[in-house]
Short mmCIF file of C-alpha atoms in Angstrom, two decimals:
data_model
loop_
_atom_site.label_atom_id
_atom_site.label_comp_id
_atom_site.label_asym_id
_atom_site.label_seq_id
_atom_site.Cartn_x
_atom_site.Cartn_y
_atom_site.Cartn_z
CA MET A 1 185.38 40.54 4.11
CA VAL A 2 184.15 40.91 7.71
CA ILE A 3 180.87 42.35 6.44
CA LEU A 4 180.55 39.51 3.96
CA ASN A 5 181.10 36.95 6.72
CA TYR A 6 178.57 38.75 8.89
CA PHE A 7 175.92 38.53 6.14
CA LYS A 8 176.81 34.89 5.47
CA THR A 9 176.39 34.01 9.15
CA TYR A 10 173.15 35.99 9.31
CA PHE A 11 171.83 34.22 6.20
CA ILE A 12 172.67 30.77 7.64
CA LEU A 13 171.03 31.75 10.95
CA MET A 14 167.86 32.84 9.13
CA GLN A 15 167.79 29.55 7.22
CA GLU A 16 168.10 27.61 10.47
CA ILE A 17 165.41 29.73 12.15
CA GLU A 18 163.13 29.16 9.14
CA LYS A 19 163.29 25.41 9.83
CA LEU A 20 161.80 26.10 13.26
CA ASN A 21 158.75 27.86 11.86
CA PHE A 22 156.46 25.56 13.85
CA LEU A 23 157.51 27.32 17.06
CA PRO A 24 155.60 30.32 18.44
CA ASN A 25 157.01 33.77 17.76
CA LYS A 26 158.06 34.32 21.36
CA ILE A 27 160.45 31.36 21.20
CA ILE A 28 161.78 32.37 17.77
CA THR A 29 162.39 35.92 18.99
CA ALA A 30 164.22 34.65 22.07
CA LEU A 31 166.28 32.18 20.02
CA LYS A 32 167.55 34.99 17.81
CA ASN A 33 169.66 36.14 20.75
CA TYR A 34 171.52 32.81 20.84
CA ASN A 35 174.02 31.20 18.50
CA LEU A 36 171.85 28.54 16.90
CA GLU A 37 174.92 26.59 15.84
CA LYS A 38 175.53 25.84 19.50
CA ILE A 39 171.99 24.77 20.39
CA PHE A 40 171.66 20.96 20.31
CA GLU A 41 168.22 20.63 21.89
CA ILE A 42 165.23 22.71 22.92
CA ARG A 43 163.23 21.12 25.70
CA ILE A 44 159.71 22.47 26.07
CA ARG A 45 157.58 21.42 29.02
CA LYS A 46 154.04 22.67 29.55
CA ASN A 47 153.95 25.70 31.88
CA GLN A 48 157.67 25.40 32.65
CA PRO A 49 160.63 27.52 31.50
CA ILE A 50 162.12 26.28 28.23
CA ILE A 51 165.49 24.56 28.60
CA LEU A 52 168.23 24.66 25.97
CA ASN A 53 171.05 22.21 25.52
CA TYR A 54 173.62 24.82 24.67
CA CYS A 55 177.01 23.35 23.85
CA GLY A 56 176.23 20.30 25.96
CA LYS A 57 175.12 22.34 28.99
CA TYR A 58 171.51 22.85 30.03
CA LYS A 59 170.31 26.41 30.55
CA LYS A 60 167.01 28.28 30.51
CA LEU A 61 165.91 30.14 27.40
CA LEU A 62 165.70 33.79 28.34
CA PHE A 63 164.20 36.79 26.62
CA LEU A 64 164.84 40.20 28.20
CA ASN A 65 166.09 38.36 31.30
CA SER A 66 162.78 36.49 31.74
CA ASN A 67 162.04 32.82 31.25
CA VAL A 68 160.07 31.86 28.18
CA VAL A 69 157.11 29.68 29.20
CA ILE A 70 154.71 27.78 26.96
CA SER A 71 151.11 26.92 27.85
CA GLY A 72 149.40 23.62 27.09
CA GLN A 73 147.50 25.19 24.20
CA GLU A 74 150.70 26.61 22.72
CA LEU A 75 152.32 23.19 23.00
CA ASN A 76 149.39 21.67 21.10
CA ASP A 77 149.76 24.38 18.46
CA ILE A 78 153.45 23.48 18.08
CA ILE A 79 152.51 19.84 17.51
CA ALA A 80 149.76 20.85 15.06
CA LEU A 81 152.19 22.94 13.01
CA ALA A 82 154.98 20.37 13.20
CA THR A 83 152.59 17.70 11.93
CA GLU A 84 151.14 20.07 9.29
CA HIS A 85 147.73 19.78 11.00
CA SER A 86 147.78 16.10 10.05
CA ILE A 87 148.46 13.85 13.04
CA TYR A 88 147.33 10.83 10.99
CA ALA A 89 150.23 11.39 8.57
CA TYR A 90 152.75 11.29 11.44
CA ASN A 91 151.09 8.75 13.73
CA GLU A 92 153.42 5.88 12.90
CA GLN A 93 156.26 8.06 14.18
CA ILE A 94 154.24 9.39 17.12
CA LYS A 95 153.65 5.80 18.21
CA LYS A 96 157.43 5.43 18.48
CA GLY A 97 157.64 8.57 20.62
CA PHE A 98 158.93 11.09 18.12
CA LEU A 99 158.13 12.89 14.92
CA THR A 100 160.35 14.33 12.25
CA THR A 101 159.17 17.55 10.66
CA LYS A 102 159.27 18.17 6.93
CA GLN A 103 162.47 20.14 7.51
CA GLY A 104 164.13 17.08 9.10
CA ILE A 105 163.92 18.23 12.71
CA ARG A 106 163.28 15.41 15.16
CA ILE A 107 160.93 16.11 18.04
CA GLY A 108 160.78 13.68 20.95
CA LEU A 109 157.30 13.51 22.48
CA ALA A 110 155.93 12.91 25.95
CA GLY A 111 152.27 12.73 26.91
CA ASP A 112 149.53 10.20 27.56
CA CYS A 113 150.18 6.95 25.69
CA VAL A 114 147.01 5.33 24.36
CA PHE A 115 147.05 1.53 24.21
CA GLU A 116 144.65 -0.87 22.55
CA GLU A 117 145.01 -4.62 23.01
CA GLY A 118 148.52 -4.13 24.36
CA ASN A 119 149.73 -2.05 21.42
CA ILE A 120 150.32 1.66 21.49
CA ILE A 121 148.01 3.43 19.04
CA THR A 122 148.99 7.04 19.67
CA ILE A 123 150.19 9.62 22.18
CA LYS A 124 147.78 12.36 23.20
CA ASN A 125 147.70 15.32 25.64
CA PHE A 126 151.31 16.18 24.95
CA SER A 127 153.04 17.49 28.06
CA SER A 128 156.56 18.01 26.84
CA ILE A 129 158.69 17.85 23.72
CA ASN A 130 162.38 17.72 22.99
CA ILE A 131 163.43 19.37 19.74
CA ARG A 132 166.76 18.13 18.41
CA ILE A 133 168.38 20.80 16.26
CA PRO A 134 170.20 19.10 13.40
CA HIS A 135 173.49 20.57 12.26
CA TYR A 136 174.91 19.91 8.88
CA VAL A 137 178.58 20.57 9.40
CA LYS A 138 180.38 20.43 6.10
CA GLY A 139 183.60 18.54 6.66
CA ALA A 140 182.41 16.94 9.92
CA SER A 141 183.70 13.58 8.71
CA ASN A 142 187.05 14.85 7.37
CA LYS A 143 189.07 13.27 10.16
CA ILE A 144 187.57 9.80 9.91
CA PHE A 145 187.12 9.62 6.15
CA PRO A 146 190.73 8.52 5.34
CA PHE A 147 190.33 5.65 7.81
CA ILE A 148 187.04 4.53 6.36
CA ILE A 149 188.21 4.22 2.77
CA ASN A 150 190.79 1.51 2.26
CA ASN A 151 192.01 0.26 -1.13
CA GLY A 152 189.01 1.71 -2.90
CA LYS A 153 186.66 -0.04 -0.50
CA VAL A 154 184.47 1.30 2.29
CA GLU A 155 185.39 -0.26 5.63
CA ASN A 156 182.56 -1.55 7.82
CA THR A 157 182.40 1.23 10.35
CA LEU A 158 180.62 1.76 13.63
CA ILE A 159 180.40 5.29 15.01
CA ILE A 160 180.03 5.23 18.78
CA SER A 161 178.94 7.85 21.33
CA PRO A 162 176.20 8.66 23.82
CA ALA A 163 173.16 10.54 22.43
CA GLY A 164 173.56 14.08 21.16
CA LEU A 165 177.29 14.19 20.42
CA GLY A 166 177.09 14.33 16.64
CA LYS A 167 176.89 10.81 15.22
CA THR A 168 174.17 11.89 12.81
CA THR A 169 176.15 15.02 11.88
CA ILE A 170 179.11 12.86 10.86
CA LEU A 171 176.88 10.44 8.94
CA LYS A 172 175.30 13.29 6.95
CA ASP A 173 178.70 14.52 5.83
CA LEU A 174 179.90 10.98 5.08
CA ILE A 175 176.95 10.45 2.73
CA SER A 176 178.07 13.32 0.49
CA LYS A 177 181.69 12.13 0.51
CA ILE A 178 180.82 8.52 -0.32
CA ASP A 179 178.50 9.73 -3.07
CA ARG A 180 181.40 11.64 -4.64
CA LEU A 181 183.45 8.42 -4.76
CA GLY A 182 180.68 6.86 -6.85
CA PHE A 183 179.62 4.05 -4.49
CA GLN A 184 175.99 3.05 -4.96
CA THR A 185 174.70 3.85 -1.50
CA LEU A 186 171.52 3.08 0.38
CA VAL A 187 170.69 5.36 3.29
CA ILE A 188 168.26 3.83 5.76
CA ASP A 189 166.79 6.96 7.26
CA GLU A 190 164.49 5.53 9.92
CA ARG A 191 163.67 8.87 11.51
CA GLY A 192 164.00 11.17 8.50
CA GLU A 193 167.12 12.88 9.90
CA LEU A 194 169.81 11.90 7.44
CA PHE A 195 168.52 13.60 4.33
CA VAL A 196 170.46 16.69 3.26
CA GLU A 197 169.95 16.77 -0.47
CA GLU A 198 169.55 14.44 -3.45
CA TYR A 199 172.81 12.85 -4.53
CA LEU A 200 173.79 11.10 -7.75
CA ASN A 201 174.58 7.72 -6.19
CA VAL A 202 172.43 7.71 -3.08
CA ASP A 203 169.02 6.10 -2.50
CA TYR A 204 167.07 7.04 0.60
CA LEU A 205 164.58 4.81 2.37
CA LYS A 206 162.92 7.32 4.64
CA HIS A 207 160.84 6.55 7.73
CA CYS A 208 161.41 2.89 7.04
CA ASP A 209 162.21 0.31 9.68
CA LYS A 210 165.54 -1.44 9.41
CA ASN A 211 164.05 -4.90 8.97
CA PHE A 212 162.18 -3.88 5.83
CA ALA A 213 165.00 -1.69 4.58
CA PHE A 214 167.72 -4.30 4.95
CA THR A 215 165.67 -7.14 3.54
CA LEU A 216 163.96 -5.51 0.60
CA GLY A 217 166.25 -2.51 0.09
CA LEU A 218 169.29 -4.73 -0.38
CA ARG A 219 167.46 -6.96 -2.82
CA SER A 220 165.78 -4.31 -4.91
CA LEU A 221 168.30 -1.46 -4.80
CA SER A 222 171.55 -3.50 -4.80
CA PRO A 223 173.72 -1.01 -2.93
CA ARG A 224 177.46 -1.40 -2.33
CA VAL A 225 177.30 0.66 0.83
CA VAL A 226 174.53 0.95 3.42
CA ILE A 227 174.45 3.85 5.86
CA PHE A 228 172.07 3.84 8.79
CA ASP A 229 171.57 5.41 12.19
CA GLU A 230 171.53 3.62 15.54
CA ILE A 231 171.78 -0.07 16.15
CA ILE A 232 169.30 -0.39 19.01
CA ASP A 233 168.89 -4.09 19.62
CA LYS A 234 169.91 -7.57 18.62
CA LEU A 235 167.72 -7.56 15.53
CA ASP A 236 169.40 -4.41 14.20
CA TRP A 237 172.81 -5.94 14.85
CA LEU A 238 171.87 -9.18 13.11
CA LEU A 239 170.54 -7.28 10.11
CA ALA A 240 173.79 -5.33 9.81
CA GLU A 241 175.84 -8.49 10.28
CA LYS A 242 173.84 -10.34 7.64
CA ALA A 243 174.32 -7.47 5.18
CA ILE A 244 178.08 -7.37 5.85
CA PHE A 245 178.41 -11.12 5.31
CA SER A 246 176.50 -10.83 2.07
CA GLY A 247 179.14 -8.46 0.71
CA VAL A 248 177.67 -5.04 1.44
CA ASN A 249 179.69 -2.46 3.35
CA ILE A 250 178.03 -0.86 6.31
CA ILE A 251 178.43 2.42 8.14
CA GLY A 252 176.26 2.63 11.24
CA THR A 253 176.06 4.21 14.65
CA ILE A 254 175.44 2.90 18.14
CA HIS A 255 174.93 4.40 21.59
CA ALA A 256 177.74 3.64 24.01
CA ASN A 257 180.00 5.67 26.29
CA ASN A 258 183.20 3.77 25.57
CA LEU A 259 184.68 0.54 24.31
CA ASN A 260 183.74 -1.34 27.49
CA ASP A 261 180.10 -0.35 27.10
CA LEU A 262 180.21 -1.54 23.52
CA LEU A 263 181.80 -4.88 24.42
CA ASN A 264 179.24 -5.37 27.18
CA LYS A 265 176.33 -5.24 24.77
CA SER A 266 174.92 -8.76 24.66
CA TYR A 267 174.62 -8.80 20.89
CA PHE A 268 178.05 -7.34 20.13
CA LYS A 269 180.37 -9.55 18.10
CA LYS A 270 183.94 -8.95 17.05
CA ASN A 271 184.98 -9.33 13.40
CA VAL A 272 181.80 -7.75 12.08
CA PHE A 273 183.00 -4.16 11.91
CA ASN A 274 186.60 -3.24 11.23
CA ARG A 275 186.52 0.43 12.16
CA TYR A 276 185.25 1.82 15.48
CA VAL A 277 184.99 5.59 15.69
CA PHE A 278 184.53 7.06 19.19
CA ILE A 279 183.19 10.60 19.50
CA LYS A 280 184.39 13.02 22.14
CA ASN A 281 182.02 14.83 24.51
CA CYS A 282 182.92 18.46 23.88
CA ASN A 283 181.54 21.81 22.82
CA SER A 284 181.17 21.24 19.11
CA PRO A 285 179.39 18.19 17.69
CA GLY A 286 181.21 15.36 15.94
CA GLN A 287 184.71 15.68 17.44
CA ILE A 288 186.68 12.42 17.19
CA GLN A 289 188.15 10.85 20.31
CA GLU A 290 189.78 7.83 18.71
CA ILE A 291 189.50 5.44 15.80
CA LEU A 292 190.12 1.74 16.36
CA ASP A 293 190.55 -1.08 13.87
CA GLY A 294 188.78 -4.45 14.00
CA ASP A 295 191.20 -5.67 16.71
CA PHE A 296 190.58 -2.52 18.77
CA LYS A 297 194.02 -1.10 18.03
CA ILE A 298 194.23 2.67 17.76
CA LEU A 299 194.76 3.86 14.19
CA MET B 1 109.75 51.57 -30.57
CA ASN B 2 107.66 50.31 -27.63
CA VAL B 3 107.89 46.74 -28.96
CA LEU B 4 111.65 47.05 -29.15
CA CYS B 5 111.82 48.41 -25.57
CA GLY B 6 109.54 45.57 -24.46
CA ILE B 7 111.81 42.96 -26.07
CA ILE B 8 114.83 44.58 -24.42
CA ALA B 9 112.97 44.50 -21.08
CA ILE B 10 112.24 40.76 -21.51
CA CYS B 11 115.88 40.02 -22.33
CA LEU B 12 117.16 42.20 -19.50
CA CYS B 13 114.83 40.74 -16.87
CA THR B 14 115.56 37.18 -18.01
CA PHE B 15 119.28 37.92 -17.78
CA ILE B 16 118.83 39.42 -14.29
CA GLY B 17 116.96 36.25 -13.28
CA TYR B 18 119.76 34.14 -14.70
CA TYR B 19 122.38 36.31 -12.98
CA LEU B 20 120.64 36.12 -9.60
CA SER B 21 120.41 32.34 -9.87
CA GLY B 22 124.22 32.25 -10.00
CA ARG B 23 124.47 31.81 -6.23
CA TRP B 24 122.72 28.43 -6.54
CA THR B 25 125.26 27.36 -9.16
CA ASP B 26 128.09 28.56 -6.92
CA ARG B 27 126.62 26.57 -4.02
CA LYS B 28 126.36 23.47 -6.18
CA ILE B 29 129.99 23.78 -7.31
CA PHE B 30 131.12 24.51 -3.75
CA TYR B 31 129.47 21.41 -2.31
CA SER B 32 130.51 19.23 -5.20
CA ASP B 33 134.15 20.28 -4.57
CA PHE B 34 133.68 19.77 -0.83
CA LEU B 35 132.45 16.22 -1.41
CA SER B 36 135.29 15.51 -3.78
CA PHE B 37 137.82 16.87 -1.22
CA HIS B 38 136.20 14.79 1.51
CA ASN B 39 136.46 11.60 -0.56
CA THR B 40 140.05 12.37 -1.53
CA LEU B 41 140.89 12.94 2.12
CA LEU B 42 139.36 9.59 3.08
CA LYS B 43 141.51 7.83 0.49
CA GLU B 44 144.68 9.72 1.41
CA ILE B 45 144.26 8.97 5.11
CA GLU B 46 143.73 5.30 4.31
CA PHE B 47 146.60 4.89 1.87
CA SER B 48 149.27 7.50 1.11
CA LYS B 49 148.77 9.49 4.32
CA LYS B 50 149.47 12.81 2.64
CA SER B 51 149.25 15.77 4.99
CA LEU B 52 146.41 18.28 4.66
CA PRO B 53 148.61 21.05 3.18
CA GLU B 54 149.94 18.53 0.64
CA ILE B 55 146.38 17.70 -0.39
CA ALA B 56 145.46 21.40 -0.46
CA GLU B 57 148.43 22.09 -2.70
CA THR B 58 147.01 19.84 -5.40
CA LEU B 59 143.77 21.84 -5.59
CA SER B 60 143.35 24.41 -8.36
CA ASN B 61 143.14 28.09 -7.51
CA ASP B 62 140.01 28.98 -9.46
CA LYS B 63 137.22 27.57 -7.30
CA ASP B 64 135.70 28.95 -4.11
CA PHE B 65 136.05 25.78 -2.08
CA ASN B 66 139.68 25.33 -3.09
CA LYS B 67 140.38 28.96 -2.17
CA TYR B 68 138.72 28.31 1.20
CA VAL B 69 140.94 25.26 1.88
CA LYS B 70 144.13 26.92 0.67
CA ASN B 71 143.36 29.93 2.80
CA ILE B 72 143.16 27.72 5.89
CA TYR B 73 146.50 26.01 5.33
CA PHE B 74 148.58 28.65 3.60
CA ASN B 75 147.33 31.98 4.89
CA GLU B 76 149.33 32.76 7.99
CA GLN B 77 146.86 35.34 9.23
CA GLY B 78 144.31 32.55 9.25
CA LYS B 79 141.25 34.67 8.46
CA ILE B 80 138.59 32.26 7.25
CA LEU B 81 136.91 33.09 3.94
CA LYS B 82 133.13 33.49 3.97
CA PHE B 83 130.85 33.17 0.97
CA LYS B 84 127.51 34.94 0.75
CA TYR B 85 125.71 31.92 -0.67
CA LEU B 86 126.41 29.86 2.45
CA THR B 87 124.13 30.14 5.48
CA ALA B 88 125.46 30.76 9.01
CA ASP B 89 124.91 27.08 9.88
CA GLU B 90 126.77 25.94 6.80
CA ILE B 91 129.70 28.23 7.61
CA LYS B 92 129.76 26.82 11.14
CA PHE B 93 129.66 23.26 9.78
CA LEU B 94 132.65 23.98 7.54
CA GLU B 95 134.60 25.65 10.34
CA ASP B 96 133.98 22.67 12.63
CA TYR B 97 134.95 20.25 9.87
CA PHE B 98 138.33 21.88 9.29
CA LEU B 99 138.89 22.41 12.99
CA LYS B 100 138.44 18.72 13.71
CA ILE B 101 140.25 17.03 10.83
CA GLY B 102 143.90 16.11 11.17
CA LYS B 103 143.82 15.93 14.94
CA SER B 104 144.00 12.14 15.40
CA ASN B 105 145.35 8.89 14.04
CA SER B 106 143.99 7.43 10.82
CA GLN B 107 141.38 5.14 12.44
CA VAL B 108 139.81 8.00 14.37
CA GLU B 109 140.02 10.29 11.34
CA ASN B 110 138.40 7.65 9.15
CA GLY B 111 135.61 7.15 11.67
CA PHE B 112 135.00 10.87 11.91
CA LEU B 113 135.08 11.47 8.17
CA ASN B 114 132.90 8.45 7.41
CA SER B 115 130.31 9.72 9.88
CA LEU B 116 130.10 12.92 7.85
CA THR B 117 130.09 11.38 4.39
CA ASP B 118 126.29 11.02 4.22
CA GLU B 119 125.71 14.56 5.41
CA ILE B 120 128.14 16.06 2.89
CA THR B 121 126.76 13.86 0.10
CA ASN B 122 123.23 15.04 0.99
CA LYS B 123 124.34 18.65 0.98
CA SER B 124 125.96 18.17 -2.41
CA THR B 125 122.92 16.37 -3.87
CA GLN B 126 120.51 18.90 -2.37
CA SER B 127 122.51 21.83 -3.71
CA ALA B 128 122.47 20.24 -7.19
CA ILE B 129 118.68 19.77 -7.00
CA ASN B 130 118.23 23.33 -5.72
CA GLU B 131 120.40 24.67 -8.48
CA VAL B 132 118.19 23.10 -11.17
CA LYS B 133 115.02 24.14 -9.37
CA TYR B 134 115.92 27.74 -8.52
CA LYS B 135 117.82 28.45 -11.69
CA LYS B 136 114.68 27.62 -13.72
CA LEU B 137 112.50 29.55 -11.25
CA TYR B 138 114.64 32.70 -11.33
CA ILE B 139 114.82 32.64 -15.12
CA LYS B 140 111.06 32.13 -15.35
CA ILE B 141 110.36 34.96 -12.87
CA GLY B 142 112.76 37.22 -14.78
CA PHE B 143 111.10 36.34 -18.05
CA LEU B 144 107.60 36.92 -16.61
CA LEU B 145 108.62 40.31 -15.18
CA GLY B 146 110.04 41.21 -18.57
CA LEU B 147 106.80 40.05 -20.20
CA MET B 148 104.76 42.20 -17.83
CA LEU B 149 106.88 45.22 -18.71
CA PHE B 150 106.46 44.34 -22.38
CA ILE B 151 102.66 44.28 -21.99
CA LEU B 152 102.67 47.52 -20.02
CA LEU B 153 104.83 49.18 -22.62
CA ILE B 154 102.72 48.24 -25.59
#
């Protein structure tokens, strides 16, 4: 049994490493000495030691007790491989400061922004990148799921935490659970991070902005439930609100440290969502701190 | 007997001429595929924005140019294929082409590719003209050599 578990863990590790095949061998080799499950981010800066977000703490990536350093050329090679040698195919994302690889790994980008007539047209001369390692944790939404489903209906739910604590991990698991209940679901996957596999009742609108997705997706795909990542501004909030008031149930996420932060957002309105799920800052992603109802009472 | 040998010599030499002209046919096919790839790429960049490996995946495996492209995007060792019927300048042109594409946003890519369209079209047209010209020439030379042997033999 122990041997079987060992091989299972090894197999999962290899699958995860395979997703990072755009990284140079020296990084891959060094990463094999770490538990990939605990790596949330890999921060690569030109000519600087690579930094890992390991269980929420930042530490240098080491190989044989030495720092792993990446040159400017190697950084460009990483971008070339991550974009499949086709910057033009990823430029709409690059303009927003990130790209999502084919394997669903989001890479935040920093470099020289190129503007034309006030609009950003691309980023060039990349100087640093932040690779967010996605984790699909089966059962990550187990704790909140009973609170989200009420009388055969999906409650309008907002998942709240600062960046990197596992909102997306919970959403990914929720998608599979809601699919199993047979709700026709639309997933607005703005950054290509929410896709795990094809499901019977789930439609994905990938790399699509929320405005388009909410307006046309709701009309043409007629979902009962809409799942999306990150309400960023007033427009996103209004779109979600409009969808809720037109009879669709929403599960979304938002960045905030606590309830006060959420209430202080200028666009926040009560009586839109009736479940607020707060995520704890701890070693493993997606741990629940508390779940509140629409009147902010603990459930 | 000599007449028979002479006829065989004519057939053999004509065939050798035909065989040697094959490189011009290969060149023509290569450049015709290159032009077709170039035009496809222009359309893809403009509309569906498929990545280069995705475009390469749709190419068949049986042609030299397609093998060349697939080798660039799917061969991890990255050794570039070279074909004997291409000159050193042509090989350099191809290497530069594939080194430069995919490095920018769609406007820049379009500009770059459009600037090369005429050159690639010319290369394709010229290789088709050369194929007709040299194929006939090689066959004729082969036939004439065979005829000379025929005369010498009888």
